[in-house]
């Protein structure tokens, strides 16, 4: 060991990663999440996205998830899709009967605006393996859950299962010797637009855009910012239908959110932030409007200036592994990834690697979690190949959609009509 | 005095020689009257499995007066307030010099097994807590354990007669659930009742209380907040009380979008943003870069026109920590919203303000960003508006030869001016940045150098035919 360290004086030590262990980490959390993450109960689709996209990046998806399981996951997700059917038990009339003076703006009774994916079945609707009606006015999709769900569905439906493997889970031999399909036909392999009710999703997203161009997460009064502008654009791009975004307004909101130092903020006036800068750049990229950025040179400078070893998310903050994706992905879309010190970044990510459990943490020496696990892995996938001695056996990522290029390949990738 | 100290020494020695299960008390090296105590939650109590940090101090009158004991770990207990102060008779009027440190700690531990809800801390304690919130926040160090203790202290809804008419509604995760969370029994039950009550569309005081419990379980659940707003509206609830509720919940979970949105909603209902500056100030004191706190402050300032003292308040924050980029951003926001940057005197004031902090700490990126922002497209648009800037930056780069930001600014000024001399110098500067000053961005500086060469080459090419004709004649 000592001699290796001495030799390293001339050739820097190559960061190493135990990807098999990381695959086990994601596989584990796919089923067992501790009570400590109860606060993520309203983000279960997102947790699922981290686990499955992580497995896809590692190239372990088909190895650790059988096709039967993949079908079951798709069914669980479809059960969370709200489609444009009337509320099963509307509560607004009841509320208004008891409290006629109630402010109607607080509760939305337009079914269309409820469409999209729920975070999970948390409001108690009975399980059905397909899209279904909202239970009542408070049962709504959330734009970030819809984005996460579409990513996961696209990953699973484009997974490469062997034909016999795919058939094994879906067909049985009937007494007469005929092969009959079970009640649930295979979902893996179907195009995304056939798996989901794309029209309902688009109309639902459209209903969330505000006058200022930003989007709310849900149809009742709630916060709106750059995160949801990105989600709307990613949904539009994945479904190949831009009718859900008023792109002029969205562009205007993004452009106005560029801060004086070049980075983008969650909304106009706020501080430039790595997460919102990713969302802004990816949304413009997906709309084919990167040329609308007022000061692109300062933006690239701001992004590159975030590298202190790993990337920090804001000026004068500590580096954090998740910005490997937010800052790193934005630089990829802007064509400036080659100006990053890739080895330094990957070495920082290595320091956040957890050797006992697998996964990665926010900072070196803290506990790993699936979010930082996934974004660290994404950073290695983005920047490993830019190291002098080459990358790692990971699948390439699409920096704008947040899924592997393999998963993204079959998507229509339509730009909005130019205006 | 000597005898009293002897007693302390004797007690300390005895505690070391005969350790008590679940209690570790160590005197401070520099002050033998001060003890760091680790109390284990008693088995079979709601606090089992938790370790609580307690401080114990022996006043000079000890043992004639009782020790002063305080929980440093935040704990939910009817007889312990949020500052960690304990309501226990032997620490007050029932104190006897015959008791000692060990007896006190055993009693405190016993209090964890048997809380006394009939003797809660007086109301003025809550008032005091509000006034010393920053101190209370600083002591919070173990939220999950606190939540566990809180959960166990609580009466299940199926044991509450006033909820007997409600049939809980369970979550149906289907035959093959994924990303399934191992909910605690309390979380599960609160949500079961919440699901049922939302489905009923009930607007009542008990529904309001239930949402509070549910928010305590998961304050990021936007639907619970949306339902709570409907209930508040239906009950015509007093918004001032709700404002206090939000302050408590934001203190517990300060980095959560939903709680801040709710605060904004309440303040809008009150049509009064006068408390928001002081409130965000408290939140910023606890975490000076909390994005939500700054966003809320910006919203309050703009919505209620609270501009008057904002620059002064920000100057104090920047003076306290010139590396607080959030405060610099807020200054930009205030200056851009209330002043005309194209007025030379104002531009000069802002330039000097940034320069002052740059000279204090030349590697602090925040004032540099601010300075450069003034001349960006979001500011006055051109470095030409401040002819002295170049000489100032050059001088600074000589005085602080490791200051990347000064050289980087000079390179960008050259790129903008396109004067051949400045560009020539910028090429050298790019080399210096790439090779020594800013190695992590070496590739960027080489790339920048290539970009700067273009105008120089174009100029050289344009000049060439003239030279050619001159040499041939």
Tab-separated table of C-alpha atoms in Angstrom, chain B residues 200-421:
chain	number	residue	atom	x	y	z
B	200	UNK	CA	-66.055	13.207	5.265
B	201	UNK	CA	-65.182	16.802	4.434
B	202	UNK	CA	-65.445	17.658	8.096
B	203	UNK	CA	-64.796	21.185	9.246
B	204	UNK	CA	-64.445	21.207	13.003
B	205	UNK	CA	-62.126	22.016	15.860
B	206	UNK	CA	-61.170	18.358	16.141
B	207	UNK	CA	-60.335	18.265	12.422
B	208	UNK	CA	-58.096	21.293	12.945
B	209	UNK	CA	-56.360	19.577	15.866
B	210	UNK	CA	-55.952	16.425	13.800
B	211	UNK	CA	-54.238	18.332	10.986
B	212	UNK	CA	-51.821	19.702	13.561
B	213	UNK	CA	-50.967	16.165	14.629
B	214	UNK	CA	-50.627	15.078	10.999
B	215	UNK	CA	-48.408	18.052	10.188
B	216	UNK	CA	-46.230	17.082	13.125
B	217	UNK	CA	-45.919	13.637	11.500
B	218	UNK	CA	-45.149	14.989	8.027
B	219	UNK	CA	-44.953	18.730	7.583
B	220	UNK	CA	-44.076	18.283	3.888
B	221	UNK	CA	-47.506	16.873	3.049
B	222	UNK	CA	-48.994	19.716	0.995
B	223	UNK	CA	-52.481	18.171	0.997
B	224	UNK	CA	-52.733	18.287	4.772
B	225	UNK	CA	-51.850	21.974	4.665
B	226	UNK	CA	-54.411	22.615	1.946
B	227	UNK	CA	-57.076	20.872	4.020
B	228	UNK	CA	-56.047	22.784	7.124
B	229	UNK	CA	-56.544	26.068	5.245
B	230	UNK	CA	-60.069	25.028	4.320
B	231	UNK	CA	-60.810	24.119	7.933
B	232	UNK	CA	-59.341	27.395	9.205
B	233	UNK	CA	-61.425	29.332	6.718
B	234	UNK	CA	-64.580	27.367	7.540
B	235	UNK	CA	-64.103	27.905	11.273
B	236	UNK	CA	-63.237	31.574	10.740
B	237	UNK	CA	-60.247	30.796	12.907
B	238	UNK	CA	-58.203	33.517	14.450
B	239	UNK	CA	-55.243	34.094	12.162
B	240	UNK	CA	-53.005	35.598	14.823
B	241	UNK	CA	-53.044	32.244	16.607
B	242	UNK	CA	-52.266	30.472	13.359
B	243	UNK	CA	-49.333	32.819	12.835
B	244	UNK	CA	-47.895	31.637	16.155
B	245	UNK	CA	-48.477	28.031	15.153
B	246	UNK	CA	-46.508	28.570	11.948
B	247	UNK	CA	-43.648	30.085	13.878
B	248	UNK	CA	-43.386	26.947	16.010
B	249	UNK	CA	-43.584	24.590	13.093
B	250	UNK	CA	-41.105	26.595	11.019
B	251	UNK	CA	-38.718	26.542	13.948
B	252	UNK	CA	-38.987	22.744	13.948
B	253	UNK	CA	-38.705	22.282	10.169
B	254	UNK	CA	-37.168	25.456	8.768
B	255	UNK	CA	-36.248	23.983	5.378
B	256	UNK	CA	-39.651	22.942	4.204
B	257	UNK	CA	-41.516	24.670	1.378
B	258	UNK	CA	-45.000	23.994	2.716
B	259	UNK	CA	-44.595	25.640	6.099
B	260	UNK	CA	-43.304	28.836	4.534
B	261	UNK	CA	-46.085	28.910	1.972
B	262	UNK	CA	-48.572	28.555	4.816
B	263	UNK	CA	-46.964	31.408	6.717
B	264	UNK	CA	-47.358	33.585	3.639
B	265	UNK	CA	-51.000	32.598	3.343
B	266	UNK	CA	-51.659	33.489	6.985
B	267	UNK	CA	-49.882	36.835	6.694
B	268	UNK	CA	-51.918	37.641	3.579
B	269	UNK	CA	-55.084	36.850	5.501
B	270	UNK	CA	-53.994	39.191	8.279
B	271	UNK	CA	-53.159	41.965	5.775
B	272	UNK	CA	-50.306	42.732	8.106
B	273	UNK	CA	-46.664	41.968	7.429
B	274	UNK	CA	-45.294	43.975	10.315
B	275	UNK	CA	-44.107	40.908	12.233
B	276	UNK	CA	-42.311	39.366	9.284
B	277	UNK	CA	-39.037	41.265	9.434
B	278	UNK	CA	-38.443	40.366	13.073
B	279	UNK	CA	-39.593	36.806	12.412
B	280	UNK	CA	-37.286	36.236	9.449
B	281	UNK	CA	-34.513	37.940	11.381
B	282	UNK	CA	-34.871	35.243	14.073
B	283	UNK	CA	-34.852	32.503	11.456
B	284	UNK	CA	-31.813	34.040	9.774
B	285	UNK	CA	-30.000	34.231	13.096
B	286	UNK	CA	-30.555	30.478	13.458
B	287	UNK	CA	-29.418	29.776	9.867
B	288	UNK	CA	-28.080	32.800	8.049
B	289	UNK	CA	-28.439	31.196	4.605
B	290	UNK	CA	-31.914	29.648	4.902
B	291	UNK	CA	-33.248	30.126	1.365
B	292	UNK	CA	-36.880	30.007	2.481
B	293	UNK	CA	-36.383	32.619	5.174
B	294	UNK	CA	-34.798	34.999	2.685
B	295	UNK	CA	-37.486	34.344	0.083
B	296	UNK	CA	-40.162	35.040	2.689
B	297	UNK	CA	-38.424	38.213	3.768
B	298	UNK	CA	-38.194	39.416	0.176
B	299	UNK	CA	-41.866	38.692	-0.334
B	300	UNK	CA	-42.833	40.543	2.864
B	301	UNK	CA	-40.656	43.556	2.042
B	302	UNK	CA	-42.096	43.850	-1.465
B	303	UNK	CA	-45.721	43.078	-0.525
B	304	UNK	CA	-45.966	45.374	2.478
B	305	UNK	CA	-43.476	48.020	1.350
B	306	UNK	CA	-41.126	47.413	4.270
B	307	UNK	CA	-38.163	49.016	2.494
B	308	UNK	CA	-37.292	51.733	4.987
B	309	UNK	CA	-34.880	49.946	7.279
B	310	UNK	CA	-33.949	47.021	5.116
B	311	UNK	CA	-30.595	48.345	3.880
B	312	UNK	CA	-29.520	49.182	7.417
B	313	UNK	CA	-30.564	45.746	8.665
B	314	UNK	CA	-28.670	44.115	5.811
B	315	UNK	CA	-25.565	46.162	6.475
B	316	UNK	CA	-25.494	44.740	9.978
B	317	UNK	CA	-25.882	41.195	8.643
B	318	UNK	CA	-23.152	41.654	6.044
B	319	UNK	CA	-20.879	43.276	8.602
B	320	UNK	CA	-21.431	40.274	10.896
B	321	UNK	CA	-20.632	37.830	8.098
B	322	UNK	CA	-19.387	39.287	4.810
B	323	UNK	CA	-19.489	35.807	3.299
B	324	UNK	CA	-23.269	35.590	3.673
B	325	UNK	CA	-24.192	35.578	-0.003
B	326	UNK	CA	-27.914	35.564	0.778
B	327	UNK	CA	-27.553	38.937	2.479
B	328	UNK	CA	-25.670	40.350	-0.518
B	329	UNK	CA	-28.440	39.111	-2.786
B	330	UNK	CA	-31.012	40.838	-0.629
B	331	UNK	CA	-29.014	44.060	-0.845
B	332	UNK	CA	-29.086	43.756	-4.620
B	333	UNK	CA	-32.834	43.226	-4.477
B	334	UNK	CA	-33.399	46.309	-2.305
B	335	UNK	CA	-31.043	48.552	-4.277
B	336	UNK	CA	-32.490	47.461	-7.641
B	337	UNK	CA	-36.034	47.926	-6.386
B	338	UNK	CA	-35.623	51.320	-4.747
B	339	UNK	CA	-32.729	53.134	-6.451
B	340	UNK	CA	-31.594	54.137	-9.919
B	341	UNK	CA	-28.227	52.524	-10.529
B	342	UNK	CA	-27.564	54.806	-13.482
B	343	UNK	CA	-27.209	57.754	-11.108
B	344	UNK	CA	-23.424	58.139	-10.865
B	345	UNK	CA	-23.430	58.890	-7.121
B	346	UNK	CA	-25.478	55.806	-6.354
B	347	UNK	CA	-23.384	53.574	-8.580
B	348	UNK	CA	-20.262	54.910	-6.860
B	349	UNK	CA	-21.791	54.195	-3.443
B	350	UNK	CA	-22.494	50.598	-4.364
B	351	UNK	CA	-19.073	50.107	-5.975
B	352	UNK	CA	-17.376	51.434	-2.869
B	353	UNK	CA	-19.515	49.285	-0.605
B	354	UNK	CA	-18.406	46.132	-2.433
B	355	UNK	CA	-14.794	47.306	-2.656
B	356	UNK	CA	-14.651	47.841	1.091
B	357	UNK	CA	-15.487	44.192	1.749
B	358	UNK	CA	-13.238	42.972	-1.039
B	359	UNK	CA	-10.300	44.760	0.523
B	360	UNK	CA	-11.129	43.168	3.859
B	361	UNK	CA	-11.093	39.627	2.409
B	362	UNK	CA	-10.055	39.545	-1.250
B	363	UNK	CA	-11.023	35.896	-1.758
B	364	UNK	CA	-14.613	36.348	-0.606
B	365	UNK	CA	-16.634	35.767	-3.766
B	366	UNK	CA	-19.816	37.512	-2.576
B	367	UNK	CA	-18.713	41.173	-2.840
B	368	UNK	CA	-16.955	40.389	-6.122
B	369	UNK	CA	-20.190	39.006	-7.558
B	370	UNK	CA	-21.988	42.071	-6.320
B	371	UNK	CA	-19.424	44.410	-7.871
B	372	UNK	CA	-19.556	42.626	-11.195
B	373	UNK	CA	-23.339	42.504	-11.095
B	374	UNK	CA	-23.373	46.310	-11.008
B	375	UNK	CA	-21.794	46.356	-14.488
B	376	UNK	CA	-23.650	43.340	-15.898
B	377	UNK	CA	-26.708	43.421	-18.125
B	378	UNK	CA	-28.757	43.369	-14.905
B	379	UNK	CA	-26.903	46.502	-13.766
B	380	UNK	CA	-25.560	49.419	-15.835
B	381	UNK	CA	-24.382	47.103	-18.617
B	382	UNK	CA	-20.778	48.150	-19.114
B	383	UNK	CA	-17.509	48.460	-17.235
B	384	UNK	CA	-16.982	51.740	-19.109
B	385	UNK	CA	-19.259	53.341	-16.518
B	386	UNK	CA	-16.472	53.148	-13.970
B	387	UNK	CA	-13.129	54.073	-15.572
B	388	UNK	CA	-11.226	53.747	-12.269
B	389	UNK	CA	-12.200	50.116	-11.836
B	390	UNK	CA	-9.435	48.662	-13.992
B	391	UNK	CA	-6.596	50.419	-12.160
B	392	UNK	CA	-8.172	49.482	-8.816
B	393	UNK	CA	-8.382	45.797	-9.760
B	394	UNK	CA	-4.851	45.764	-11.132
B	395	UNK	CA	-3.525	47.359	-7.973
B	396	UNK	CA	-5.412	44.842	-5.865
B	397	UNK	CA	-4.008	41.924	-7.874
B	398	UNK	CA	-0.495	43.256	-7.200
B	399	UNK	CA	-1.167	43.666	-3.511
B	400	UNK	CA	-2.877	40.279	-3.210
B	401	UNK	CA	-1.121	38.154	-5.826
B	402	UNK	CA	-3.261	35.076	-5.050
B	403	UNK	CA	-6.554	36.857	-5.603
B	404	UNK	CA	-8.219	35.024	-8.483
B	405	UNK	CA	-11.241	37.317	-8.599
B	406	UNK	CA	-9.209	40.462	-9.344
B	407	UNK	CA	-7.431	38.906	-12.322
B	408	UNK	CA	-10.650	37.273	-13.542
B	409	UNK	CA	-12.356	40.674	-13.505
B	410	UNK	CA	-9.505	42.223	-15.502
B	411	UNK	CA	-9.798	39.468	-18.109
B	412	UNK	CA	-13.519	40.123	-18.518
B	413	UNK	CA	-12.962	43.878	-18.701
B	414	UNK	CA	-10.414	43.323	-21.490
B	415	UNK	CA	-12.826	41.037	-23.329
B	416	UNK	CA	-15.443	43.768	-23.164
B	417	UNK	CA	-13.201	46.698	-24.115
B	418	UNK	CA	-11.379	44.767	-26.879
B	419	UNK	CA	-8.486	47.205	-26.707
B	420	UNK	CA	-5.408	45.421	-28.119
B	421	UNK	CA	-3.192	46.292	-25.148
